[in-house]
mmCIF file of C-alpha atoms in Angstrom:
data_model
loop_
_atom_site.group_PDB
_atom_site.id
_atom_site.type_symbol
_atom_site.label_atom_id
_atom_site.label_comp_id
_atom_site.label_asym_id
_atom_site.label_seq_id
_atom_site.Cartn_x
_atom_site.Cartn_y
_atom_site.Cartn_z
ATOM 1 C CA MET Z 266 -2.248 -9.372 12.641
ATOM 2 C CA LYS Z 267 0.561 -8.061 10.439
ATOM 3 C CA TYR Z 268 0.193 -9.032 6.799
ATOM 4 C CA PHE Z 269 3.777 -8.126 6.014
ATOM 5 C CA ASP Z 270 5.678 -9.196 9.138
ATOM 6 C CA LYS Z 271 9.407 -9.982 9.282
ATOM 7 C CA ASN Z 272 8.886 -13.456 7.807
ATOM 8 C CA ASN Z 273 6.629 -12.369 4.976
ATOM 9 C CA LYS Z 274 7.955 -12.961 1.463
ATOM 10 C CA LEU Z 275 7.776 -9.279 0.512
ATOM 11 C CA THR Z 276 9.463 -8.150 3.727
ATOM 12 C CA LEU Z 277 12.278 -10.633 3.142
ATOM 13 C CA MET Z 278 12.657 -9.413 -0.438
ATOM 14 C CA HIS Z 279 12.961 -5.852 0.831
ATOM 15 C CA LYS Z 280 15.508 -6.926 3.443
ATOM 16 C CA GLU Z 281 17.642 -8.567 0.752
ATOM 17 C CA LEU Z 282 17.327 -5.499 -1.471
ATOM 18 C CA ASN Z 283 18.530 -3.336 1.401
ATOM 19 C CA LYS Z 284 21.682 -5.472 1.676
ATOM 20 C CA ILE Z 285 22.747 -5.288 -1.960
ATOM 21 C CA ILE Z 286 21.278 -2.183 -3.571
ATOM 22 C CA ARG Z 287 24.382 0.000 -3.142
ATOM 23 C CA LYS Z 288 26.781 -2.673 -4.399
ATOM 24 C CA LEU Z 289 27.416 -1.425 -7.914
ATOM 25 C CA GLU Z 290 28.509 -4.816 -9.206
ATOM 26 C CA MET Z 291 25.145 -6.252 -8.098
ATOM 27 C CA TRP Z 292 22.940 -3.559 -9.621
ATOM 28 C CA GLU Z 293 21.326 -5.823 -12.227
ATOM 29 C CA ILE Z 294 20.371 -8.279 -9.465
ATOM 30 C CA SER Z 295 19.084 -5.408 -7.323
ATOM 31 C CA LYS Z 296 17.122 -4.014 -10.254
ATOM 32 C CA ASN Z 297 15.381 -7.326 -10.937
ATOM 33 C CA LEU Z 298 14.695 -7.828 -7.237
ATOM 34 C CA PHE Z 299 13.135 -4.377 -6.949
ATOM 35 C CA ILE Z 300 10.975 -4.945 -10.027
ATOM 36 C CA ASN Z 301 9.739 -8.305 -8.708
ATOM 37 C CA LEU Z 302 8.990 -6.796 -5.296
ATOM 38 C CA TYR Z 303 7.286 -3.783 -6.831
ATOM 39 C CA LEU Z 304 5.080 -5.896 -9.111
ATOM 40 C CA GLU Z 305 4.000 -7.988 -6.116
ATOM 41 C CA LEU Z 306 3.059 -4.797 -4.294
ATOM 42 C CA LYS Z 307 1.194 -3.475 -7.335
ATOM 43 C CA ASN Z 308 -0.804 -6.697 -7.424
ATOM 44 C CA LYS Z 309 -1.793 -6.103 -3.778
ATOM 45 C CA ILE Z 310 -2.861 -2.573 -4.684
ATOM 46 C CA ASP Z 311 -4.969 -3.840 -7.596
ATOM 47 C CA ASN Z 312 -6.688 -6.268 -5.229
ATOM 48 C CA LEU Z 313 -7.585 -3.354 -2.975
ATOM 49 C CA PHE Z 314 -9.300 -1.631 -5.882
ATOM 50 C CA LYS Z 315 -11.426 -4.764 -6.324
ATOM 51 C CA GLU Z 316 -12.407 -4.468 -2.658
ATOM 52 C CA LEU Z 317 -13.482 -0.880 -3.261
ATOM 53 C CA ASN Z 318 -16.043 -2.067 -5.805
ATOM 54 C CA ASP Z 319 -18.064 -3.480 -2.910
ATOM 55 C CA TYR Z 320 -16.909 -1.401 0.005
ATOM 56 C CA LYS Z 321 -15.795 2.218 -0.383
ATOM 57 C CA ASN Z 322 -13.655 2.458 2.749
ATOM 58 C CA GLU Z 323 -12.294 5.964 3.254
ATOM 59 C CA ASN Z 324 -9.212 4.660 5.069
ATOM 60 C CA ILE Z 325 -8.239 2.426 2.150
ATOM 61 C CA ILE Z 326 -8.856 5.236 -0.335
ATOM 62 C CA TRP Z 327 -6.713 7.651 1.663
ATOM 63 C CA ASN Z 328 -3.873 5.114 1.960
ATOM 64 C CA LEU Z 329 -3.973 4.425 -1.775
ATOM 65 C CA TRP Z 330 -3.893 8.134 -2.568
ATOM 66 C CA HIS Z 331 -1.036 8.678 -0.099
ATOM 67 C CA ILE Z 332 1.015 5.847 -1.641
ATOM 68 C CA MET Z 333 0.419 7.062 -5.192
ATOM 69 C CA ARG Z 334 1.004 10.754 -4.653
ATOM 70 C CA ILE Z 335 4.303 10.184 -2.872
ATOM 71 C CA GLU Z 336 5.443 7.768 -5.576
ATOM 72 C CA ASP Z 337 4.500 10.265 -8.290
ATOM 73 C CA LEU Z 338 6.477 13.053 -6.593
ATOM 74 C CA ILE Z 339 9.525 10.883 -5.891
ATOM 75 C CA VAL Z 340 9.809 9.168 -9.267
ATOM 76 C CA ASN Z 341 8.929 12.026 -11.576
ATOM 77 C CA ILE Z 342 10.109 15.174 -9.836
ATOM 78 C CA LEU Z 343 13.015 13.960 -7.682
ATOM 79 C CA ILE Z 344 14.476 11.093 -9.724
ATOM 80 C CA CYS Z 345 13.446 11.805 -13.334
ATOM 81 C CA GLU Z 346 13.490 15.587 -12.805
ATOM 82 C CA LYS Z 347 10.321 16.191 -14.823
ATOM 83 C CA GLU Z 348 6.664 17.000 -14.134
ATOM 84 C CA SER Z 349 4.468 14.779 -11.981
ATOM 85 C CA ILE Z 350 1.729 12.709 -13.599
ATOM 86 C CA LEU Z 351 -0.923 14.531 -11.575
ATOM 87 C CA ASN Z 352 -1.842 17.688 -13.473
ATOM 88 C CA GLU Z 353 -4.830 20.015 -13.401
ATOM 89 C CA LYS Z 354 -6.762 17.922 -15.931
ATOM 90 C CA LEU Z 355 -6.317 14.680 -13.972
ATOM 91 C CA LYS Z 356 -7.024 16.472 -10.706
ATOM 92 C CA ASN Z 357 -10.393 17.582 -12.090
ATOM 93 C CA GLU Z 358 -11.128 14.092 -13.408
ATOM 94 C CA LEU Z 359 -10.325 12.638 -9.995
ATOM 95 C CA ASN Z 360 -12.732 15.197 -8.501
ATOM 96 C CA ILE Z 361 -10.316 16.199 -5.738
ATOM 97 C CA SER Z 362 -9.219 19.534 -4.302
ATOM 98 C CA ILE Z 363 -5.719 18.622 -3.083
ATOM 99 C CA THR Z 364 -2.408 17.957 -4.798
ATOM 100 C CA ASP Z 365 -0.403 17.026 -1.700
ATOM 101 C CA THR Z 366 0.238 13.678 -0.009
ATOM 102 C CA GLY Z 367 -2.785 13.919 2.270
ATOM 103 C CA ASN Z 368 -0.752 13.772 5.489
ATOM 104 C CA SER Z 369 -2.584 16.697 7.066
ATOM 105 C CA LEU Z 370 -6.166 15.680 6.295
ATOM 106 C CA THR Z 371 -8.463 15.341 9.301
ATOM 107 C CA LYS Z 372 -10.859 12.400 9.690
ATOM 108 C CA GLU Z 373 -13.723 14.492 8.357
ATOM 109 C CA GLU Z 374 -11.646 15.714 5.438
ATOM 110 C CA ILE Z 375 -10.653 12.128 4.621
ATOM 111 C CA LYS Z 376 -14.325 11.107 4.592
ATOM 112 C CA LYS Z 377 -15.188 13.947 2.218
ATOM 113 C CA PHE Z 378 -12.146 13.205 0.043
ATOM 114 C CA ALA Z 379 -13.077 9.512 -0.222
ATOM 115 C CA LYS Z 380 -16.737 10.247 -0.895
ATOM 116 C CA ASN Z 381 -15.998 12.594 -3.788
ATOM 117 C CA ILE Z 382 -13.049 10.918 -5.489
ATOM 118 C CA ASN Z 383 -13.523 9.091 -8.788
ATOM 119 C CA ILE Z 384 -12.304 5.539 -8.074
ATOM 120 C CA LYS Z 385 -11.918 4.622 -11.743
ATOM 121 C CA LYS Z 386 -9.657 7.619 -12.276
ATOM 122 C CA LEU Z 387 -7.739 6.754 -9.110
ATOM 123 C CA LYS Z 388 -7.082 3.301 -10.589
ATOM 124 C CA TYR Z 389 -5.993 4.964 -13.821
ATOM 125 C CA TYR Z 390 -3.587 7.150 -11.828
ATOM 126 C CA SER Z 391 -2.231 4.074 -10.039
ATOM 127 C CA ASP Z 392 -1.641 2.185 -13.289
ATOM 128 C CA LYS Z 393 0.050 5.126 -14.960
ATOM 129 C CA ILE Z 394 2.359 5.692 -11.989
ATOM 130 C CA SER Z 395 3.317 2.019 -11.830
ATOM 131 C CA LYS Z 396 4.112 1.794 -15.527
ATOM 132 C CA ASN Z 397 6.213 4.920 -15.217
ATOM 133 C CA THR Z 398 8.105 3.582 -12.177
ATOM 134 C CA ILE Z 399 8.945 0.278 -13.856
ATOM 135 C CA ASN Z 400 10.201 2.107 -16.941
ATOM 136 C CA LEU Z 401 12.396 4.284 -14.735
ATOM 137 C CA ILE Z 402 13.935 1.314 -12.919
ATOM 138 C CA LYS Z 403 14.733 -0.405 -16.188
ATOM 139 C CA ARG Z 404 16.602 2.705 -17.364
ATOM 140 C CA LEU Z 405 18.630 3.244 -14.193
ATOM 141 C CA LYS Z 406 22.300 2.333 -14.304
ATOM 142 C CA ALA Z 407 24.623 1.353 -11.471
ATOM 143 C CA GLU Z 408 26.207 4.813 -11.404
ATOM 144 C CA ASP Z 409 22.778 6.401 -10.836
ATOM 145 C CA ILE Z 410 21.919 4.737 -7.555
ATOM 146 C CA LYS Z 411 24.195 6.821 -5.330
ATOM 147 C CA ARG Z 412 23.166 10.105 -6.945
ATOM 148 C CA LYS Z 413 21.895 12.696 -4.471
ATOM 149 C CA ILE Z 414 18.672 14.640 -4.904
ATOM 150 C CA ASN Z 415 18.814 18.082 -6.517
ATOM 151 C CA LYS Z 416 17.544 20.725 -4.080
ATOM 152 C CA ILE Z 417 15.879 22.579 -6.950
ATOM 153 C CA ASN Z 418 13.510 19.629 -7.386
ATOM 154 C CA LEU Z 419 12.711 19.598 -3.669
ATOM 155 C CA GLU Z 420 11.711 23.252 -4.019
ATOM 156 C CA LYS Z 421 9.623 22.318 -7.044
ATOM 157 C CA ILE Z 422 7.568 19.947 -4.878
ATOM 158 C CA ILE Z 423 7.000 22.686 -2.302
ATOM 159 C CA ASN Z 424 6.058 25.295 -4.910
ATOM 160 C CA GLY Z 425 3.735 22.829 -6.631
ATOM 161 C CA CYS Z 426 1.899 22.059 -3.371
ATOM 162 C CA GLY Z 427 3.127 18.467 -3.318
ATOM 163 C CA VAL Z 428 3.456 18.731 0.450
ATOM 164 C CA THR Z 429 1.755 21.091 2.881
ATOM 165 C CA LYS Z 430 3.657 23.616 5.006
ATOM 166 C CA ASP Z 431 3.210 21.523 8.140
ATOM 167 C CA ASN Z 432 4.744 18.501 6.407
ATOM 168 C CA LEU Z 433 7.981 20.041 5.166
ATOM 169 C CA TRP Z 434 9.781 17.384 7.213
ATOM 170 C CA LEU Z 435 9.090 15.118 4.225
ATOM 171 C CA ILE Z 436 11.210 17.402 2.051
ATOM 172 C CA ASP Z 437 14.045 17.248 4.593
ATOM 173 C CA TYR Z 438 13.710 13.468 4.799
ATOM 174 C CA TRP Z 439 13.729 12.889 1.041
ATOM 175 C CA GLY Z 440 16.503 15.434 0.545
ATOM 176 C CA LYS Z 441 18.924 13.383 2.641
ATOM 177 C CA LYS Z 442 18.537 10.307 0.456
ATOM 178 C CA ASP Z 443 20.254 9.078 -2.672
ATOM 179 C CA ILE Z 444 18.388 7.206 -5.417
ATOM 180 C CA ALA Z 445 18.994 3.859 -3.705
ATOM 181 C CA GLY Z 446 17.537 5.240 -0.480
ATOM 182 C CA LEU Z 447 14.404 6.433 -2.266
ATOM 183 C CA LEU Z 448 13.922 3.026 -3.889
ATOM 184 C CA LEU Z 449 14.025 1.465 -0.435
ATOM 185 C CA MET Z 450 11.880 4.136 1.225
ATOM 186 C CA PRO Z 451 9.339 5.250 0.121
ATOM 187 C CA LEU Z 452 9.169 3.352 -3.186
ATOM 188 C CA SER Z 453 8.949 -0.082 -1.557
ATOM 189 C CA ARG Z 454 8.977 -0.102 2.264
ATOM 190 C CA HIS Z 455 6.483 2.768 2.525
ATOM 191 C CA ILE Z 456 4.071 0.879 0.271
ATOM 192 C CA ILE Z 457 4.403 -2.244 2.428
ATOM 193 C CA VAL Z 458 3.573 -0.245 5.574
ATOM 194 C CA HIS Z 459 0.422 1.289 4.101
ATOM 195 C CA LEU Z 460 -0.775 -1.911 2.443
ATOM 196 C CA ASN Z 461 -0.538 -3.551 5.842
ATOM 197 C CA LYS Z 462 -2.904 -0.893 7.200
ATOM 198 C CA CYS Z 463 -5.322 -1.416 4.315
ATOM 199 C CA TYR Z 464 -5.559 -5.161 4.768
ATOM 200 C CA LYS Z 465 -6.057 -4.632 8.479
ATOM 201 C CA TYR Z 466 -9.108 -2.470 7.673
ATOM 202 C CA ILE Z 467 -10.456 -5.247 5.453
ATOM 203 C CA GLU Z 468 -10.006 -7.836 8.206
ATOM 204 C CA THR Z 469 -11.802 -5.569 10.678
ATOM 205 C CA LYS Z 470 -14.666 -5.060 8.218
ATOM 206 C CA SER Z 471 -15.028 -8.837 7.751
ATOM 207 C CA LYS Z 472 -15.276 -9.401 11.502
ATOM 208 C CA ILE Z 473 -17.980 -6.743 11.812
ATOM 209 C CA ILE Z 474 -19.993 -8.302 8.983
#
């Protein structure tokens, strides 16, 4: 089962956003559409945290981390051109050893990561990222959406261990996008894809029980 198939409300919202986001005269409509879509997705994420209170599934935890870390890197370093929310203090509070997106973690490493991570601090990280993203979108103007990414900030992600050496394709991928492209992917579509995986894990768990 796909929770966000082509006829799902959130998928249709994303499809409409894709049609209009680069039309400068429609930016205010696009902005409101993105915010509404994003808040719906954040609500789905919050529901997953409630699931984790009863069932600490390593796959869900990894997907949540992956969503958050990418969003943090994209919004703060690439779009806002500042530091990411994740710093050494928060990293220690989360009780994690990585600062990257988690793409290269093996199954065993994911299990260890999920076992050790502080879920309450992960929720805190999620909330802080979301608040920051919404504030960014509200500040963006029509002339911003076709702005290309500064290569210096892509290098900043690499130097700050935001991605691992075997995942530098992410840097190439993000570097080809403008702000509108990043809002579409990964800041909305990417979240939909990984939420779909999370809810699939929950469905599988329910069948086993």
